Amino acid sequence: GEDVAFCMLSRSNGSICSVPEAVVDHPWWNDGASCYGQIMGWAQGDSLCLRTLRFKTFLSPPNWVEVIVFVTIAVAVVHVLTTVSAVHQTCVTTGPVSILLVPVCIGVELFVKICTLWTHAVSSDFIGRTQEAAVAASIHLCQEATRTLCILARGHIDCLMRRMDWYDGQRPQYVYKQQLEATYRLALFVLVSWLLMGR
């Protein structure tokens, strides 16, 4: 992301001229094999950009990791604020919700991403395409988890639910699309959790 960050900062202080004749050689990382380490490193840098390039960010509904973080904090606060006599009842009502939330969020997010990425897989058979989409989806989840954990580790709580506008305002439909998809996923998290809780 440092190349994009450089362009954003340069554009803020002047203008950038395109060179249509330029050719960029970008070889596959790790010879095309899964590259979780590279993705995690990118996500760490992305989490820094959310603070240093805040004027290039936008708000979005929480992703699956942020949902888990917010619910965990809410459950902890409820436990702290309840009286000693009410602690047992609080544990009974909030415990299953917080435990159920983790697999629900991961499962829903994986399902949505696999469905989205399935059409882009290169294998011709159903199983092969599904496996490729699942690996790609897991890389996305790894990226989102790393970004959120880095934000929490640095204490940059104000960066939660913020996303980088890597198009620097030149494609507003990208921002709207990200926000709309995040809203749909959040609604799906809530719906599935509600159904599994039998309410």
C-alpha atoms as a printed R data frame, in Angstrom:
    type eleno elety resid chain resno       x       y       z
1   ATOM     1    CA   GLY     A     1   0.000   0.000   0.000
2   ATOM     2    CA   GLU     A     2   2.963   2.356   0.222
3   ATOM     3    CA   ASP     A     3   2.758   3.063  -3.505
4   ATOM     4    CA   VAL     A     4  -0.889   4.073  -3.228
5   ATOM     5    CA   ALA     A     5  -0.196   6.078  -0.055
6   ATOM     6    CA   PHE     A     6   2.581   7.948  -1.896
7   ATOM     7    CA   CYS     A     7   0.199   8.804  -4.737
8   ATOM     8    CA   MET     A     8  -2.474   9.987  -2.279
9   ATOM     9    CA   LEU     A     9  -0.081  12.290  -0.464
10  ATOM    10    CA   SER     A    10   1.394  13.563  -3.735
11  ATOM    11    CA   ARG     A    11  -2.067  14.263  -5.115
12  ATOM    12    CA   SER     A    12  -2.945  16.231  -1.975
13  ATOM    13    CA   ASN     A    13   0.048  18.508  -2.575
14  ATOM    14    CA   GLY     A    14  -0.246  18.837  -6.328
15  ATOM    15    CA   SER     A    15  -1.131  16.653  -9.263
16  ATOM    16    CA   ILE     A    16  -0.103  13.307 -10.706
17  ATOM    17    CA   CYS     A    17   0.337  12.749 -14.421
18  ATOM    18    CA   SER     A    18  -0.389   9.340 -15.895
19  ATOM    19    CA   VAL     A    19   2.019   7.602 -18.259
20  ATOM    20    CA   PRO     A    20  -0.097   5.383 -20.548
21  ATOM    21    CA   GLU     A    21   3.004   3.852 -22.141
22  ATOM    22    CA   ALA     A    22   4.393   2.632 -18.807
23  ATOM    23    CA   VAL     A    23   4.560  -1.129 -18.213
24  ATOM    24    CA   VAL     A    24   4.478  -2.515 -14.673
25  ATOM    25    CA   ASP     A    25   5.817  -5.977 -13.886
26  ATOM    26    CA   HIS     A    26   4.146  -7.372 -10.756
27  ATOM    27    CA   PRO     A    27   5.082 -11.051 -10.288
28  ATOM    28    CA   TRP     A    28   3.057 -13.388  -8.090
29  ATOM    29    CA   TRP     A    29   3.955 -13.391  -4.414
30  ATOM    30    CA   ASN     A    30   5.276 -16.730  -3.215
31  ATOM    31    CA   ASP     A    31   5.136 -18.078  -6.801
32  ATOM    32    CA   GLY     A    32   1.356 -17.937  -6.740
33  ATOM    33    CA   ALA     A    33   0.979 -20.064  -3.586
34  ATOM    34    CA   SER     A    34  -1.042 -18.923  -0.591
35  ATOM    35    CA   CYS     A    35   0.694 -15.953   1.035
36  ATOM    36    CA   TYR     A    36  -0.866 -15.331   4.433
37  ATOM    37    CA   GLY     A    37   2.316 -13.704   5.738
38  ATOM    38    CA   GLN     A    38   2.318 -11.096   2.984
39  ATOM    39    CA   ILE     A    39  -1.390 -10.395   3.489
40  ATOM    40    CA   MET     A    40  -0.907  -9.991   7.247
41  ATOM    41    CA   GLY     A    41   1.967  -7.571   6.625
42  ATOM    42    CA   TRP     A    42  -0.190  -5.579   4.214
43  ATOM    43    CA   ALA     A    43  -3.032  -5.462   6.755
44  ATOM    44    CA   GLN     A    44  -0.647  -4.113   9.416
45  ATOM    45    CA   GLY     A    45   0.304  -1.277   7.079
46  ATOM    46    CA   ASP     A    46  -3.343  -0.711   6.189
47  ATOM    47    CA   SER     A    47  -4.175  -0.287   9.888
48  ATOM    48    CA   LEU     A    48  -1.518   2.444  10.145
49  ATOM    49    CA   CYS     A    49  -2.915   4.253   7.106
50  ATOM    50    CA   LEU     A    50  -6.297   4.482   8.832
51  ATOM    51    CA   ARG     A    51  -4.712   6.857  11.342
52  ATOM    52    CA   THR     A    52  -2.054   8.653   9.284
53  ATOM    53    CA   LEU     A    53  -4.310   9.104   6.224
54  ATOM    54    CA   ARG     A    54  -7.568   9.557   8.115
55  ATOM    55    CA   PHE     A    55  -8.798  12.127   5.585
56  ATOM    56    CA   LYS     A    56  -8.768   9.308   3.005
57  ATOM    57    CA   THR     A    57 -11.011   6.973   5.031
58  ATOM    58    CA   PHE     A    58 -14.741   6.375   5.305
59  ATOM    59    CA   LEU     A    59 -17.011   4.840   7.920
60  ATOM    60    CA   SER     A    60 -18.561   1.437   7.353
61  ATOM    61    CA   PRO     A    61 -20.708  -0.964   9.401
62  ATOM    62    CA   PRO     A    62 -18.562  -3.366  11.456
63  ATOM    63    CA   ASN     A    63 -17.062  -6.412   9.778
64  ATOM    64    CA   TRP     A    64 -17.136  -9.877  11.376
65  ATOM    65    CA   VAL     A    65 -14.099  -9.260  13.619
66  ATOM    66    CA   GLU     A    66 -15.384  -5.907  14.838
67  ATOM    67    CA   VAL     A    67 -18.790  -7.442  15.596
68  ATOM    68    CA   ILE     A    68 -17.073 -10.026  17.818
69  ATOM    69    CA   VAL     A    69 -15.026  -7.286  19.512
70  ATOM    70    CA   PHE     A    70 -18.045  -5.044  20.173
71  ATOM    71    CA   VAL     A    71 -20.217  -7.868  21.514
72  ATOM    72    CA   THR     A    72 -17.388  -9.121  23.737
73  ATOM    73    CA   ILE     A    73 -16.928  -5.614  25.158
74  ATOM    74    CA   ALA     A    74 -20.689  -5.233  25.655
75  ATOM    75    CA   VAL     A    75 -20.911  -8.572  27.482
76  ATOM    76    CA   ALA     A    76 -17.952  -7.624  29.693
77  ATOM    77    CA   VAL     A    77 -19.523  -4.270  30.541
78  ATOM    78    CA   VAL     A    78 -22.820  -5.934  31.415
79  ATOM    79    CA   HIS     A    79 -21.017  -8.320  33.757
80  ATOM    80    CA   VAL     A    80 -19.180  -5.459  35.466
81  ATOM    81    CA   LEU     A    81 -22.288  -3.305  35.884
82  ATOM    82    CA   THR     A    82 -24.595  -6.011  37.181
83  ATOM    83    CA   THR     A    83 -24.982  -6.529  40.899
84  ATOM    84    CA   VAL     A    84 -23.561  -9.639  42.536
85  ATOM    85    CA   SER     A    85 -27.026 -11.148  42.841
86  ATOM    86    CA   ALA     A    86 -27.697 -10.680  39.132
87  ATOM    87    CA   VAL     A    87 -24.373 -11.980  37.839
88  ATOM    88    CA   HIS     A    88 -25.582 -15.557  37.515
89  ATOM    89    CA   GLN     A    89 -28.621 -14.563  35.471
90  ATOM    90    CA   THR     A    90 -26.462 -12.325  33.288
91  ATOM    91    CA   CYS     A    91 -24.056 -15.185  32.598
92  ATOM    92    CA   VAL     A    92 -26.950 -17.441  31.645
93  ATOM    93    CA   THR     A    93 -28.411 -14.941  29.165
94  ATOM    94    CA   THR     A    94 -25.287 -13.409  27.626
95  ATOM    95    CA   GLY     A    95 -22.889 -16.353  27.788
96  ATOM    96    CA   PRO     A    96 -24.455 -18.415  24.965
97  ATOM    97    CA   VAL     A    97 -24.754 -15.320  22.779
98  ATOM    98    CA   SER     A    98 -21.072 -14.429  23.043
99  ATOM    99    CA   ILE     A    99 -19.963 -18.051  22.541
100 ATOM   100    CA   LEU     A   100 -22.271 -18.588  19.553
101 ATOM   101    CA   LEU     A   101 -21.264 -15.334  17.909
102 ATOM   102    CA   VAL     A   102 -17.719 -16.366  16.933
103 ATOM   103    CA   PRO     A   103 -18.590 -19.376  14.722
104 ATOM   104    CA   VAL     A   104 -21.653 -17.569  13.345
105 ATOM   105    CA   CYS     A   105 -19.637 -14.527  12.238
106 ATOM   106    CA   ILE     A   106 -16.841 -16.632  10.762
107 ATOM   107    CA   GLY     A   107 -19.280 -18.999   9.066
108 ATOM   108    CA   VAL     A   108 -21.448 -16.265   7.563
109 ATOM   109    CA   GLU     A   109 -18.420 -14.288   6.387
110 ATOM   110    CA   LEU     A   110 -16.839 -17.363   4.789
111 ATOM   111    CA   PHE     A   111 -20.102 -18.272   3.063
112 ATOM   112    CA   VAL     A   112 -20.616 -14.769   1.652
113 ATOM   113    CA   LYS     A   113 -17.025 -14.470   0.436
114 ATOM   114    CA   ILE     A   114 -16.968 -17.978  -1.074
115 ATOM   115    CA   CYS     A   115 -20.171 -17.215  -2.989
116 ATOM   116    CA   THR     A   116 -18.683 -13.931  -4.205
117 ATOM   117    CA   LEU     A   117 -15.312 -15.389  -5.205
118 ATOM   118    CA   TRP     A   118 -16.619 -18.661  -6.668
119 ATOM   119    CA   THR     A   119 -17.342 -17.136 -10.073
120 ATOM   120    CA   HIS     A   120 -13.750 -15.853 -10.291
121 ATOM   121    CA   ALA     A   121 -12.135 -19.251  -9.662
122 ATOM   122    CA   VAL     A   122 -10.227 -20.784 -12.575
123 ATOM   123    CA   SER     A   123 -11.012 -24.473 -12.009
124 ATOM   124    CA   SER     A   124 -13.637 -25.966 -14.261
125 ATOM   125    CA   ASP     A   125 -15.203 -28.418 -11.780
126 ATOM   126    CA   PHE     A   126 -17.442 -27.497  -8.837
127 ATOM   127    CA   ILE     A   127 -15.183 -28.885  -6.091
128 ATOM   128    CA   GLY     A   128 -12.076 -27.198  -7.490
129 ATOM   129    CA   ARG     A   129 -13.792 -23.824  -7.798
130 ATOM   130    CA   THR     A   130 -15.157 -24.132  -4.268
131 ATOM   131    CA   GLN     A   131 -11.715 -24.974  -2.862
132 ATOM   132    CA   GLU     A   132 -10.126 -22.016  -4.636
133 ATOM   133    CA   ALA     A   133 -12.857 -19.676  -3.417
134 ATOM   134    CA   ALA     A   134 -12.492 -21.009   0.141
135 ATOM   135    CA   VAL     A   135  -8.722 -20.377   0.165
136 ATOM   136    CA   ALA     A   136  -9.207 -16.870  -1.233
137 ATOM   137    CA   ALA     A   137 -11.947 -16.200   1.331
138 ATOM   138    CA   SER     A   138  -9.699 -17.354   4.178
139 ATOM   139    CA   ILE     A   139  -7.040 -14.880   3.030
140 ATOM   140    CA   HIS     A   140  -9.616 -12.074   3.167
141 ATOM   141    CA   LEU     A   141 -10.618 -13.115   6.690
142 ATOM   142    CA   CYS     A   142  -6.952 -13.237   7.734
143 ATOM   143    CA   GLN     A   143  -6.493  -9.710   6.407
144 ATOM   144    CA   GLU     A   144  -9.512  -8.331   8.267
145 ATOM   145    CA   ALA     A   145  -8.566 -10.064  11.518
146 ATOM   146    CA   THR     A   146  -4.974  -8.785  11.332
147 ATOM   147    CA   ARG     A   147  -6.077  -5.224  10.638
148 ATOM   148    CA   THR     A   148  -8.478  -5.202  13.602
149 ATOM   149    CA   LEU     A   149  -6.012  -6.830  16.002
150 ATOM   150    CA   CYS     A   150  -3.337  -4.271  15.026
151 ATOM   151    CA   ILE     A   151  -5.794  -1.441  15.634
152 ATOM   152    CA   LEU     A   152  -6.617  -2.807  19.084
153 ATOM   153    CA   ALA     A   153  -2.957  -3.464  19.924
154 ATOM   154    CA   ARG     A   154  -2.092   0.170  19.162
155 ATOM   155    CA   GLY     A   155  -5.112   1.467  21.046
156 ATOM   156    CA   HIS     A   156  -6.444   3.210  17.941
157 ATOM   157    CA   ILE     A   157 -10.065   2.490  18.834
158 ATOM   158    CA   ASP     A   158 -11.219   5.403  16.691
159 ATOM   159    CA   CYS     A   159 -10.018   3.476  13.615
160 ATOM   160    CA   LEU     A   160 -12.535   0.674  14.110
161 ATOM   161    CA   MET     A   161 -15.228   0.644  11.411
162 ATOM   162    CA   ARG     A   162 -13.019   2.835   9.216
163 ATOM   163    CA   ARG     A   163 -11.864   1.727   5.772
164 ATOM   164    CA   MET     A   164  -9.344   3.199   3.356
165 ATOM   165    CA   ASP     A   165 -10.675   4.789   0.199
166 ATOM   166    CA   TRP     A   166  -7.861   3.529  -2.016
167 ATOM   167    CA   TYR     A   167  -9.451   5.289  -4.988
168 ATOM   168    CA   ASP     A   168  -8.956   8.642  -3.250
169 ATOM   169    CA   GLY     A   169 -12.512   9.834  -3.903
170 ATOM   170    CA   GLN     A   170 -12.293   9.203  -7.642
171 ATOM   171    CA   ARG     A   171 -14.759   6.301  -7.502
172 ATOM   172    CA   PRO     A   172 -17.499   7.199  -4.995
173 ATOM   173    CA   GLN     A   173 -19.455   4.117  -6.075
174 ATOM   174    CA   TYR     A   174 -16.661   2.006  -4.525
175 ATOM   175    CA   VAL     A   175 -17.353   3.535  -1.100
176 ATOM   176    CA   TYR     A   176 -21.117   3.089  -1.451
177 ATOM   177    CA   LYS     A   177 -20.649  -0.517  -2.553
178 ATOM   178    CA   GLN     A   178 -18.406  -1.310   0.432
179 ATOM   179    CA   GLN     A   179 -20.840   0.290   2.865
180 ATOM   180    CA   LEU     A   180 -23.865  -1.442   1.344
181 ATOM   181    CA   GLU     A   181 -22.212  -4.874   1.349
182 ATOM   182    CA   ALA     A   182 -21.110  -4.384   4.960
183 ATOM   183    CA   THR     A   183 -24.688  -3.482   5.908
184 ATOM   184    CA   TYR     A   184 -26.027  -6.640   4.251
185 ATOM   185    CA   ARG     A   185 -23.444  -8.814   6.020
186 ATOM   186    CA   LEU     A   186 -24.207  -7.239   9.398
187 ATOM   187    CA   ALA     A   187 -27.922  -7.871   8.879
188 ATOM   188    CA   LEU     A   188 -27.098 -11.481   7.965
189 ATOM   189    CA   PHE     A   189 -25.003 -11.887  11.137
190 ATOM   190    CA   VAL     A   190 -27.916 -10.657  13.235
191 ATOM   191    CA   LEU     A   191 -30.483 -12.794  11.395
192 ATOM   192    CA   VAL     A   192 -28.501 -16.039  11.629
193 ATOM   193    CA   SER     A   193 -27.663 -15.441  15.300
194 ATOM   194    CA   TRP     A   194 -31.311 -14.707  16.048
195 ATOM   195    CA   LEU     A   195 -32.487 -17.867  14.254
196 ATOM   196    CA   LEU     A   196 -29.908 -20.071  15.989
197 ATOM   197    CA   MET     A   197 -30.884 -18.668  19.369
198 ATOM   198    CA   GLY     A   198 -34.465 -19.698  18.617
199 ATOM   199    CA   ARG     A   199 -35.924 -16.224  18.956
